Amino acid sequence: MCTRNWKVQKLEALCRFRDYDGQLLDTQSMIKVAEDLSLISELDLAIADKAISSRNQLAKMFGNDVEITINVSLNSDKPMKDLFSDLMAIFKKYLHHLPYITVELTESAYFNSEQKDSNLLFQLRKKGLNVAIDDFGTGYSSFSYLKDGNFDLLKIDRDFVTNLTVGSNNYYIVKMITHLAHTLEVKVVAEGVESIQEVNILKELKVDYLQGFYFEKPMPIDNLSADININSKLKDLVDLDVVDIELISYPPMLSPHHTLKEIKELFENSTFSALPVVVDKKCVGIITREQYNLHATPSLGTDRETMQDYRSLTKPATAMMNAKMKVVHETINDGEIHEKIRNNYPFPWAVINDAGEYLGIIDSISMNHYLSER
């Protein structure tokens, strides 16, 4: 469901298994059986073929732009290259549908795969398909692979959505993921939505698409209807009266090996005032725009760029960062804030949790806004 116009945007192709008496079997157990029998790839291909062949039927119900998402399991003995080659063979049968197809990969499976050739994803997207990463937040959990532009969507795992409340840890996790994904021009889907409270909060957090039992449970395609009674389901949709002052910001995280070229791109395509350098979840330094400007000459990236400018693009983050940044705990209160300001505690501040792990940044801009709203 698209949160912009509350229309059905995508349908995900799932499979269910029945025993000889017609009773539903546990899906995850049956998927495990298919994996153990080395049949999971064939199952994926069969479901993909059947789902895409049904798109004309779905378009009559939900409009010509309705999309289909198919799942691809990488827990297979078949090399990733061969699997994608088989997918391409199916896609050739449905060329006019390709712009409306999303291939969904599970985050942990993708990054546990021995195949490192991201060119395969590039080839999929070159054909006009979209690529989504599923269960985001439970596996690799890094935006480093999103920056290369191989993915169009990420799906936030349902564990972060279930019983979502304003101000909870999951609230800020969803908020951070959504904000950073949008910075990288990646759309966000929240799955497992089951209540109007979750709908309200996710809409407020600007999540692009919602999926879950609240709108409809999985069913055979012949049982689907264009009228899923959205108006009654959304009658309690409200604009949340939430005083959500942006004290903490969540800029993309850098590694010590990020180069000036990559940092330049991040600063030029965002409004963040500082970028954290993070190692093993610990902030080891911060690069502000002012520090970046000291290393980036005015001619950098222009037609007046010199060879020295060009060579400087490989300069690592460690050569630019301030390793003596100020650190505050996530529970910082107004009294502590005023005390640190009186003592000229220089911005930006790195925000950490009890384990000393990096969470975000407080800069002078967000602090001024926060104090003006108090």
mmCIF file of C-alpha atoms in Angstrom:
data_model
loop_
_atom_site.group_PDB
_atom_site.id
_atom_site.type_symbol
_atom_site.label_atom_id
_atom_site.label_comp_id
_atom_site.label_asym_id
_atom_site.label_seq_id
_atom_site.Cartn_x
_atom_site.Cartn_y
_atom_site.Cartn_z
ATOM 1 C CA MET A 1 0.000 0.000 0.000
ATOM 2 C CA CYS A 2 1.441 3.355 -1.038
ATOM 3 C CA THR A 3 1.289 5.890 1.807
ATOM 4 C CA ARG A 4 1.174 8.755 -0.664
ATOM 5 C CA ASN A 5 -2.154 7.886 -2.324
ATOM 6 C CA TRP A 6 -3.327 4.779 -0.374
ATOM 7 C CA LYS A 7 -3.538 2.651 -3.495
ATOM 8 C CA VAL A 8 -2.348 -0.897 -3.986
ATOM 9 C CA GLN A 9 1.122 -0.458 -5.479
ATOM 10 C CA LYS A 10 2.599 -3.956 -5.296
ATOM 11 C CA LEU A 11 1.574 -7.527 -4.639
ATOM 12 C CA GLU A 12 4.062 -10.082 -3.355
ATOM 13 C CA ALA A 13 3.988 -13.596 -4.800
ATOM 14 C CA LEU A 14 4.023 -16.158 -1.984
ATOM 15 C CA CYS A 15 3.592 -19.921 -1.993
ATOM 16 C CA ARG A 16 1.616 -22.084 0.395
ATOM 17 C CA PHE A 17 1.637 -25.874 0.716
ATOM 18 C CA ARG A 18 -1.239 -28.231 1.532
ATOM 19 C CA ASP A 19 -1.234 -31.866 2.618
ATOM 20 C CA TYR A 20 -3.335 -34.595 1.009
ATOM 21 C CA ASP A 21 -6.340 -33.514 3.076
ATOM 22 C CA GLY A 22 -6.062 -29.910 1.901
ATOM 23 C CA GLN A 23 -4.766 -28.610 5.210
ATOM 24 C CA LEU A 24 -2.148 -25.866 5.111
ATOM 25 C CA LEU A 25 1.362 -26.908 6.097
ATOM 26 C CA ASP A 26 3.890 -24.672 7.815
ATOM 27 C CA THR A 27 5.449 -22.572 5.047
ATOM 28 C CA GLN A 28 8.904 -22.150 6.589
ATOM 29 C CA SER A 29 9.183 -25.880 7.251
ATOM 30 C CA MET A 30 8.263 -26.652 3.641
ATOM 31 C CA ILE A 31 10.758 -24.089 2.338
ATOM 32 C CA LYS A 32 13.410 -25.824 4.451
ATOM 33 C CA VAL A 33 12.424 -29.155 2.871
ATOM 34 C CA ALA A 34 12.772 -27.618 -0.604
ATOM 35 C CA GLU A 35 16.212 -26.295 0.343
ATOM 36 C CA ASP A 36 17.303 -29.670 1.730
ATOM 37 C CA LEU A 37 16.181 -31.368 -1.502
ATOM 38 C CA SER A 38 18.020 -28.725 -3.586
ATOM 39 C CA LEU A 39 14.701 -27.753 -5.168
ATOM 40 C CA ILE A 40 14.407 -24.213 -3.846
ATOM 41 C CA SER A 41 15.699 -22.613 -7.051
ATOM 42 C CA GLU A 42 13.210 -24.559 -9.164
ATOM 43 C CA LEU A 43 10.437 -23.533 -6.758
ATOM 44 C CA ASP A 44 11.443 -19.870 -7.048
ATOM 45 C CA LEU A 45 11.429 -20.074 -10.846
ATOM 46 C CA ALA A 46 8.030 -21.785 -10.946
ATOM 47 C CA ILE A 47 6.452 -19.184 -8.637
ATOM 48 C CA ALA A 48 8.063 -16.329 -10.593
ATOM 49 C CA ASP A 49 6.721 -17.672 -13.898
ATOM 50 C CA LYS A 50 3.228 -18.189 -12.518
ATOM 51 C CA ALA A 51 3.114 -14.798 -10.788
ATOM 52 C CA ILE A 52 4.323 -12.753 -13.750
ATOM 53 C CA SER A 53 1.925 -14.577 -16.092
ATOM 54 C CA SER A 54 -0.889 -13.376 -13.801
ATOM 55 C CA ARG A 55 0.012 -9.702 -13.974
ATOM 56 C CA ASN A 56 -2.566 -8.887 -16.658
ATOM 57 C CA GLN A 57 -5.250 -10.242 -14.333
ATOM 58 C CA LEU A 58 -3.945 -8.088 -11.486
ATOM 59 C CA ALA A 59 -3.733 -5.003 -13.713
ATOM 60 C CA LYS A 60 -7.475 -5.257 -14.413
ATOM 61 C CA MET A 61 -8.128 -5.077 -10.664
ATOM 62 C CA PHE A 62 -5.531 -2.585 -9.465
ATOM 63 C CA GLY A 63 -4.532 -0.580 -12.540
ATOM 64 C CA ASN A 64 -1.943 -0.881 -15.272
ATOM 65 C CA ASP A 65 0.900 0.254 -13.010
ATOM 66 C CA VAL A 66 0.455 -2.432 -10.373
ATOM 67 C CA GLU A 67 3.689 -4.263 -9.592
ATOM 68 C CA ILE A 68 4.637 -7.804 -8.610
ATOM 69 C CA THR A 69 7.373 -8.801 -6.184
ATOM 70 C CA ILE A 70 8.961 -12.229 -6.502
ATOM 71 C CA ASN A 71 11.272 -13.809 -3.933
ATOM 72 C CA VAL A 72 14.611 -15.347 -4.836
ATOM 73 C CA SER A 73 16.294 -17.604 -2.291
ATOM 74 C CA LEU A 74 20.074 -17.794 -2.330
ATOM 75 C CA ASN A 75 20.156 -20.771 0.060
ATOM 76 C CA SER A 76 20.829 -23.026 -2.879
ATOM 77 C CA ASP A 77 23.637 -25.143 -4.266
ATOM 78 C CA LYS A 78 23.111 -23.432 -7.591
ATOM 79 C CA PRO A 79 25.632 -20.633 -8.200
ATOM 80 C CA MET A 80 24.095 -17.184 -8.057
ATOM 81 C CA LYS A 81 25.165 -16.538 -11.660
ATOM 82 C CA ASP A 82 23.274 -19.622 -12.910
ATOM 83 C CA LEU A 83 20.205 -18.766 -10.851
ATOM 84 C CA PHE A 84 20.024 -15.283 -12.309
ATOM 85 C CA SER A 85 20.572 -16.712 -15.789
ATOM 86 C CA ASP A 86 17.508 -18.943 -15.318
ATOM 87 C CA LEU A 87 15.538 -15.924 -14.110
ATOM 88 C CA MET A 88 16.544 -13.989 -17.208
ATOM 89 C CA ALA A 89 15.226 -16.822 -19.384
ATOM 90 C CA ILE A 90 11.814 -16.451 -17.729
ATOM 91 C CA PHE A 91 11.886 -12.663 -17.954
ATOM 92 C CA LYS A 92 12.401 -12.871 -21.730
ATOM 93 C CA LYS A 93 8.864 -14.262 -21.958
ATOM 94 C CA TYR A 94 7.451 -11.164 -20.260
ATOM 95 C CA LEU A 95 9.529 -8.254 -21.538
ATOM 96 C CA HIS A 96 6.653 -5.718 -21.373
ATOM 97 C CA HIS A 97 6.098 -6.584 -17.695
ATOM 98 C CA LEU A 98 9.699 -6.093 -16.573
ATOM 99 C CA PRO A 99 9.352 -2.460 -15.373
ATOM 100 C CA TYR A 100 6.667 -3.721 -12.971
ATOM 101 C CA ILE A 101 8.669 -6.606 -11.472
ATOM 102 C CA THR A 102 10.683 -6.450 -8.250
ATOM 103 C CA VAL A 103 13.165 -9.200 -7.358
ATOM 104 C CA GLU A 104 13.400 -9.538 -3.589
ATOM 105 C CA LEU A 105 16.521 -10.929 -1.890
ATOM 106 C CA THR A 106 16.869 -11.734 1.801
ATOM 107 C CA GLU A 107 19.554 -9.551 3.367
ATOM 108 C CA SER A 108 21.368 -12.232 5.358
ATOM 109 C CA ALA A 109 21.283 -14.763 2.515
ATOM 110 C CA TYR A 110 22.681 -12.274 0.044
ATOM 111 C CA PHE A 111 25.585 -11.278 2.216
ATOM 112 C CA ASN A 112 26.352 -14.841 3.304
ATOM 113 C CA SER A 113 26.533 -15.826 -0.334
ATOM 114 C CA GLU A 114 29.961 -16.582 -1.665
ATOM 115 C CA GLN A 115 29.056 -14.736 -4.829
ATOM 116 C CA LYS A 116 30.385 -11.188 -4.666
ATOM 117 C CA ASP A 117 29.540 -10.154 -8.219
ATOM 118 C CA SER A 118 27.210 -7.190 -7.804
ATOM 119 C CA ASN A 119 27.210 -6.962 -11.600
ATOM 120 C CA LEU A 120 24.422 -9.557 -11.516
ATOM 121 C CA LEU A 121 22.171 -7.074 -9.738
ATOM 122 C CA PHE A 122 23.239 -4.382 -12.167
ATOM 123 C CA GLN A 123 22.199 -6.611 -15.065
ATOM 124 C CA LEU A 124 18.771 -7.172 -13.504
ATOM 125 C CA ARG A 125 18.226 -3.458 -13.055
ATOM 126 C CA LYS A 126 19.540 -2.782 -16.546
ATOM 127 C CA LYS A 127 16.655 -4.913 -17.840
ATOM 128 C CA GLY A 128 14.262 -2.529 -16.105
ATOM 129 C CA LEU A 129 13.515 -4.611 -13.011
ATOM 130 C CA ASN A 130 13.644 -3.336 -9.444
ATOM 131 C CA VAL A 131 15.684 -5.087 -6.756
ATOM 132 C CA ALA A 132 14.627 -5.141 -3.090
ATOM 133 C CA ILE A 133 16.477 -6.275 0.022
ATOM 134 C CA ASP A 134 14.224 -8.116 2.495
ATOM 135 C CA ASP A 135 14.359 -8.404 6.310
ATOM 136 C CA PHE A 136 16.508 -5.292 6.605
ATOM 137 C CA GLY A 137 17.924 -4.797 10.082
ATOM 138 C CA THR A 138 18.324 -8.440 11.070
ATOM 139 C CA GLY A 139 21.443 -9.332 9.110
ATOM 140 C CA TYR A 140 24.273 -7.311 7.651
ATOM 141 C CA SER A 141 22.522 -4.076 8.606
ATOM 142 C CA SER A 142 24.802 -1.696 6.781
ATOM 143 C CA PHE A 143 24.119 0.987 4.232
ATOM 144 C CA SER A 144 27.529 0.435 2.686
ATOM 145 C CA TYR A 145 26.093 -1.895 0.048
ATOM 146 C CA LEU A 146 23.189 0.428 -0.724
ATOM 147 C CA LYS A 147 25.427 3.313 -1.716
ATOM 148 C CA ASP A 148 26.524 1.442 -4.849
ATOM 149 C CA GLY A 149 23.020 1.748 -6.248
ATOM 150 C CA ASN A 150 22.259 -1.977 -6.605
ATOM 151 C CA PHE A 151 18.968 -1.798 -4.715
ATOM 152 C CA ASP A 152 15.767 0.163 -5.261
ATOM 153 C CA LEU A 153 13.868 -0.806 -2.111
ATOM 154 C CA LEU A 154 14.529 -2.144 1.342
ATOM 155 C CA LYS A 155 11.968 -3.902 3.509
ATOM 156 C CA ILE A 156 12.170 -3.214 7.224
ATOM 157 C CA ASP A 157 11.829 -6.461 9.148
ATOM 158 C CA ARG A 158 8.501 -6.926 10.930
ATOM 159 C CA ASP A 159 10.283 -7.227 14.294
ATOM 160 C CA PHE A 160 10.757 -3.438 14.204
ATOM 161 C CA VAL A 161 7.129 -2.775 13.182
ATOM 162 C CA THR A 162 5.066 -4.994 15.472
ATOM 163 C CA ASN A 163 3.428 -2.943 18.268
ATOM 164 C CA LEU A 164 5.368 0.154 17.179
ATOM 165 C CA THR A 165 4.945 3.139 19.517
ATOM 166 C CA VAL A 166 6.174 6.729 19.335
ATOM 167 C CA GLY A 167 9.452 7.238 21.178
ATOM 168 C CA SER A 168 10.323 3.549 21.483
ATOM 169 C CA ASN A 169 13.693 2.142 20.425
ATOM 170 C CA ASN A 170 12.079 0.607 17.339
ATOM 171 C CA TYR A 171 10.537 3.981 16.490
ATOM 172 C CA TYR A 172 13.963 5.573 16.243
ATOM 173 C CA ILE A 173 15.391 2.584 14.388
ATOM 174 C CA VAL A 174 12.655 2.800 11.732
ATOM 175 C CA LYS A 175 13.103 6.552 11.594
ATOM 176 C CA MET A 176 16.865 6.234 11.071
ATOM 177 C CA ILE A 177 16.570 3.512 8.431
ATOM 178 C CA THR A 178 13.947 5.468 6.499
ATOM 179 C CA HIS A 179 15.861 8.731 6.619
ATOM 180 C CA LEU A 180 19.125 7.193 5.511
ATOM 181 C CA ALA A 181 17.467 5.114 2.788
ATOM 182 C CA HIS A 182 15.819 8.222 1.355
ATOM 183 C CA THR A 183 19.172 10.018 1.452
ATOM 184 C CA LEU A 184 20.489 7.208 -0.762
ATOM 185 C CA GLU A 185 17.358 7.385 -2.978
ATOM 186 C CA VAL A 186 16.129 3.983 -1.824
ATOM 187 C CA LYS A 187 12.407 3.455 -1.131
ATOM 188 C CA VAL A 188 11.281 1.843 2.122
ATOM 189 C CA VAL A 189 8.658 -0.850 2.737
ATOM 190 C CA ALA A 190 7.467 -1.736 6.247
ATOM 191 C CA GLU A 191 6.185 -5.296 6.479
ATOM 192 C CA GLY A 192 4.084 -6.920 9.168
ATOM 193 C CA VAL A 193 1.686 -3.971 9.578
ATOM 194 C CA GLU A 194 -1.307 -5.144 11.611
ATOM 195 C CA SER A 195 -2.854 -2.093 13.314
ATOM 196 C CA ILE A 196 -3.981 1.454 12.557
ATOM 197 C CA GLN A 197 -1.528 2.671 15.213
ATOM 198 C CA GLU A 198 1.342 1.217 13.197
ATOM 199 C CA VAL A 199 -0.097 2.731 10.008
ATOM 200 C CA ASN A 200 -0.272 6.173 11.595
ATOM 201 C CA ILE A 201 3.275 6.096 12.920
ATOM 202 C CA LEU A 202 4.830 4.662 9.757
ATOM 203 C CA LYS A 203 3.069 7.270 7.659
ATOM 204 C CA GLU A 204 4.380 9.980 9.977
ATOM 205 C CA LEU A 205 7.893 8.548 9.588
ATOM 206 C CA LYS A 206 7.487 8.851 5.802
ATOM 207 C CA VAL A 207 7.785 5.132 5.065
ATOM 208 C CA ASP A 208 6.878 4.769 1.379
ATOM 209 C CA TYR A 209 4.916 1.494 1.396
ATOM 210 C CA LEU A 210 3.101 -0.589 4.019
ATOM 211 C CA GLN A 211 2.455 -4.317 3.806
ATOM 212 C CA GLY A 212 0.664 -6.581 6.223
ATOM 213 C CA PHE A 213 -2.460 -8.274 7.514
ATOM 214 C CA TYR A 214 -4.048 -4.917 8.370
ATOM 215 C CA PHE A 215 -4.770 -4.420 4.676
ATOM 216 C CA GLU A 216 -5.168 -8.015 3.539
ATOM 217 C CA LYS A 217 -3.985 -11.518 4.322
ATOM 218 C CA PRO A 218 -2.356 -13.697 1.641
ATOM 219 C CA MET A 219 -4.883 -15.426 -0.601
ATOM 220 C CA PRO A 220 -5.114 -17.136 -4.002
ATOM 221 C CA ILE A 221 -5.131 -14.673 -6.864
ATOM 222 C CA ASP A 222 -8.659 -15.673 -7.903
ATOM 223 C CA ASN A 223 -9.922 -14.572 -4.477
ATOM 224 C CA LEU A 224 -8.393 -11.117 -4.710
ATOM 225 C CA SER A 225 -10.614 -8.110 -5.191
ATOM 226 C CA ALA A 226 -9.941 -4.540 -6.220
ATOM 227 C CA ASP A 227 -12.159 -3.465 -3.327
ATOM 228 C CA ILE A 228 -10.251 -4.200 -0.135
ATOM 229 C CA ASN A 229 -12.278 -1.529 1.660
ATOM 230 C CA ILE A 230 -9.397 0.842 2.265
ATOM 231 C CA ASN A 231 -11.652 3.691 3.372
ATOM 232 C CA SER A 232 -12.964 1.774 6.363
ATOM 233 C CA LYS A 233 -9.495 0.539 7.279
ATOM 234 C CA LEU A 234 -8.069 4.057 7.197
ATOM 235 C CA LYS A 235 -10.949 5.932 8.827
ATOM 236 C CA ASP A 236 -8.834 6.386 11.960
ATOM 237 C CA LEU A 237 -5.801 7.611 10.052
ATOM 238 C CA VAL A 238 -4.651 10.810 11.704
ATOM 239 C CA ASP A 239 -1.892 13.347 11.499
ATOM 240 C CA LEU A 240 -0.011 12.484 14.669
ATOM 241 C CA ASP A 241 0.289 15.296 17.149
ATOM 242 C CA VAL A 242 3.838 14.331 18.008
ATOM 243 C CA VAL A 243 6.402 16.792 19.280
ATOM 244 C CA ASP A 244 9.244 15.069 17.464
ATOM 245 C CA ILE A 245 12.075 17.552 17.662
ATOM 246 C CA GLU A 246 15.051 16.489 15.609
ATOM 247 C CA LEU A 247 17.720 16.683 18.285
ATOM 248 C CA ILE A 248 19.644 13.666 17.001
ATOM 249 C CA SER A 249 20.445 13.275 13.312
ATOM 250 C CA TYR A 250 21.387 10.034 11.590
ATOM 251 C CA PRO A 251 23.823 10.719 8.749
ATOM 252 C CA PRO A 252 25.369 7.881 6.717
ATOM 253 C CA MET A 253 28.236 6.182 8.532
ATOM 254 C CA LEU A 254 31.740 6.178 7.089
ATOM 255 C CA SER A 255 34.485 3.607 7.482
ATOM 256 C CA PRO A 256 38.100 4.758 7.931
ATOM 257 C CA HIS A 257 38.695 3.760 4.310
ATOM 258 C CA HIS A 258 36.037 5.976 2.731
ATOM 259 C CA THR A 259 37.737 8.375 0.352
ATOM 260 C CA LEU A 260 37.427 12.112 -0.168
ATOM 261 C CA LYS A 261 35.619 11.341 -3.424
ATOM 262 C CA GLU A 262 32.900 9.373 -1.611
ATOM 263 C CA ILE A 263 32.667 11.923 1.205
ATOM 264 C CA LYS A 264 32.340 14.718 -1.360
ATOM 265 C CA GLU A 265 29.377 12.936 -2.929
ATOM 266 C CA LEU A 266 27.659 12.475 0.437
ATOM 267 C CA PHE A 267 28.029 16.117 1.460
ATOM 268 C CA GLU A 268 26.955 17.441 -1.947
ATOM 269 C CA ASN A 269 23.820 15.275 -2.022
ATOM 270 C CA SER A 270 22.605 15.804 1.528
ATOM 271 C CA THR A 271 22.146 18.505 4.142
ATOM 272 C CA PHE A 272 24.069 16.732 6.902
ATOM 273 C CA SER A 273 26.566 18.950 8.703
ATOM 274 C CA ALA A 274 28.807 16.079 9.798
ATOM 275 C CA LEU A 275 29.547 12.438 9.024
ATOM 276 C CA PRO A 276 30.665 9.873 11.634
ATOM 277 C CA VAL A 277 33.536 7.452 11.091
ATOM 278 C CA VAL A 278 32.510 4.159 12.691
ATOM 279 C CA VAL A 279 34.499 0.994 13.407
ATOM 280 C CA ASP A 280 32.881 -2.032 15.088
ATOM 281 C CA LYS A 281 29.869 0.121 16.048
ATOM 282 C CA LYS A 282 32.134 2.646 17.835
ATOM 283 C CA CYS A 283 32.524 6.222 16.592
ATOM 284 C CA VAL A 284 36.235 6.880 16.133
ATOM 285 C CA GLY A 285 35.917 10.321 14.580
ATOM 286 C CA ILE A 286 33.691 12.909 12.909
ATOM 287 C CA ILE A 287 34.158 14.836 9.673
ATOM 288 C CA THR A 288 32.329 18.159 9.570
ATOM 289 C CA ARG A 289 31.619 20.155 6.436
ATOM 290 C CA GLU A 290 34.233 22.641 7.601
ATOM 291 C CA GLN A 291 36.854 19.909 7.869
ATOM 292 C CA TYR A 292 35.820 18.534 4.489
ATOM 293 C CA ASN A 293 36.186 21.997 2.917
ATOM 294 C CA LEU A 294 39.776 22.189 4.169
ATOM 295 C CA HIS A 295 40.613 19.148 2.070
ATOM 296 C CA ALA A 296 38.375 19.812 -0.943
ATOM 297 C CA THR A 297 39.682 22.631 -3.138
ATOM 298 C CA PRO A 298 37.228 24.866 -5.066
ATOM 299 C CA SER A 299 38.444 23.345 -8.336
ATOM 300 C CA LEU A 300 37.761 19.767 -7.213
ATOM 301 C CA GLY A 301 35.283 18.116 -9.547
ATOM 302 C CA THR A 302 35.193 21.033 -11.994
ATOM 303 C CA ASP A 303 36.732 21.479 -15.433
ATOM 304 C CA ARG A 304 39.574 23.328 -13.646
ATOM 305 C CA GLU A 305 40.484 20.235 -11.646
ATOM 306 C CA THR A 306 44.238 19.697 -11.400
ATOM 307 C CA MET A 307 46.187 16.473 -11.123
ATOM 308 C CA GLN A 308 46.767 17.295 -7.457
ATOM 309 C CA ASP A 309 43.020 17.659 -6.978
ATOM 310 C CA TYR A 310 42.483 14.314 -8.666
ATOM 311 C CA ARG A 311 45.033 12.551 -6.475
ATOM 312 C CA SER A 312 43.464 14.038 -3.344
ATOM 313 C CA LEU A 313 40.209 12.182 -4.100
ATOM 314 C CA THR A 314 41.790 9.013 -2.697
ATOM 315 C CA LYS A 315 42.533 10.629 0.669
ATOM 316 C CA PRO A 316 40.993 8.415 3.427
ATOM 317 C CA ALA A 317 38.526 9.551 6.056
ATOM 318 C CA THR A 318 41.130 9.063 8.778
ATOM 319 C CA ALA A 319 43.181 11.903 7.270
ATOM 320 C CA MET A 320 40.275 14.338 7.650
ATOM 321 C CA MET A 321 38.340 13.295 10.751
ATOM 322 C CA ASN A 322 38.435 14.798 14.216
ATOM 323 C CA ALA A 323 39.207 11.903 16.553
ATOM 324 C CA LYS A 324 38.672 14.046 19.676
ATOM 325 C CA MET A 325 34.973 14.681 19.199
ATOM 326 C CA LYS A 326 32.690 15.148 22.190
ATOM 327 C CA VAL A 327 30.504 12.222 23.242
ATOM 328 C CA VAL A 328 27.113 12.230 25.026
ATOM 329 C CA HIS A 329 24.793 9.455 26.164
ATOM 330 C CA GLU A 330 21.466 8.831 24.407
ATOM 331 C CA THR A 331 19.596 9.668 27.636
ATOM 332 C CA ILE A 332 20.996 13.211 27.770
ATOM 333 C CA ASN A 333 18.472 15.567 29.400
ATOM 334 C CA ASP A 334 17.836 19.300 29.327
ATOM 335 C CA GLY A 335 19.944 19.927 32.429
ATOM 336 C CA GLU A 336 22.962 18.184 30.926
ATOM 337 C CA ILE A 337 22.441 19.974 27.615
ATOM 338 C CA HIS A 338 22.450 23.421 29.239
ATOM 339 C CA GLU A 339 25.482 22.530 31.354
ATOM 340 C CA LYS A 340 27.491 21.416 28.322
ATOM 341 C CA ILE A 341 26.517 24.517 26.376
ATOM 342 C CA ARG A 342 27.585 26.762 29.305
ATOM 343 C CA ASN A 343 30.925 24.932 29.329
ATOM 344 C CA ASN A 344 31.359 25.533 25.589
ATOM 345 C CA TYR A 345 31.126 21.836 24.732
ATOM 346 C CA PRO A 346 31.917 22.079 20.984
ATOM 347 C CA PHE A 347 29.560 20.605 18.401
ATOM 348 C CA PRO A 348 28.976 18.119 16.901
ATOM 349 C CA TRP A 349 28.415 15.559 19.651
ATOM 350 C CA ALA A 350 28.515 11.816 19.006
ATOM 351 C CA VAL A 351 25.588 10.040 20.709
ATOM 352 C CA ILE A 352 26.256 6.605 22.212
ATOM 353 C CA ASN A 353 24.362 3.952 24.176
ATOM 354 C CA ASP A 354 25.304 2.057 27.348
ATOM 355 C CA ALA A 355 27.589 -0.236 25.352
ATOM 356 C CA GLY A 356 29.464 2.734 23.926
ATOM 357 C CA GLU A 357 28.026 2.040 20.470
ATOM 358 C CA TYR A 358 27.436 4.939 18.104
ATOM 359 C CA LEU A 359 23.789 5.972 17.590
ATOM 360 C CA GLY A 360 23.761 9.412 15.942
ATOM 361 C CA ILE A 361 24.976 13.009 15.993
ATOM 362 C CA ILE A 362 23.794 16.217 17.659
ATOM 363 C CA ASP A 363 24.957 19.304 15.780
ATOM 364 C CA SER A 364 24.500 23.026 16.436
ATOM 365 C CA ILE A 365 21.632 23.306 13.944
ATOM 366 C CA SER A 366 19.539 20.563 15.544
ATOM 367 C CA MET A 367 20.364 21.932 19.007
ATOM 368 C CA ASN A 368 19.196 25.443 18.098
ATOM 369 C CA HIS A 369 15.955 24.009 16.749
ATOM 370 C CA TYR A 370 15.501 21.848 19.836
ATOM 371 C CA LEU A 371 16.065 24.733 22.254
ATOM 372 C CA SER A 372 13.795 27.084 20.313
ATOM 373 C CA GLU A 373 10.924 24.595 20.639
ATOM 374 C CA ARG A 374 11.294 24.046 24.388
#
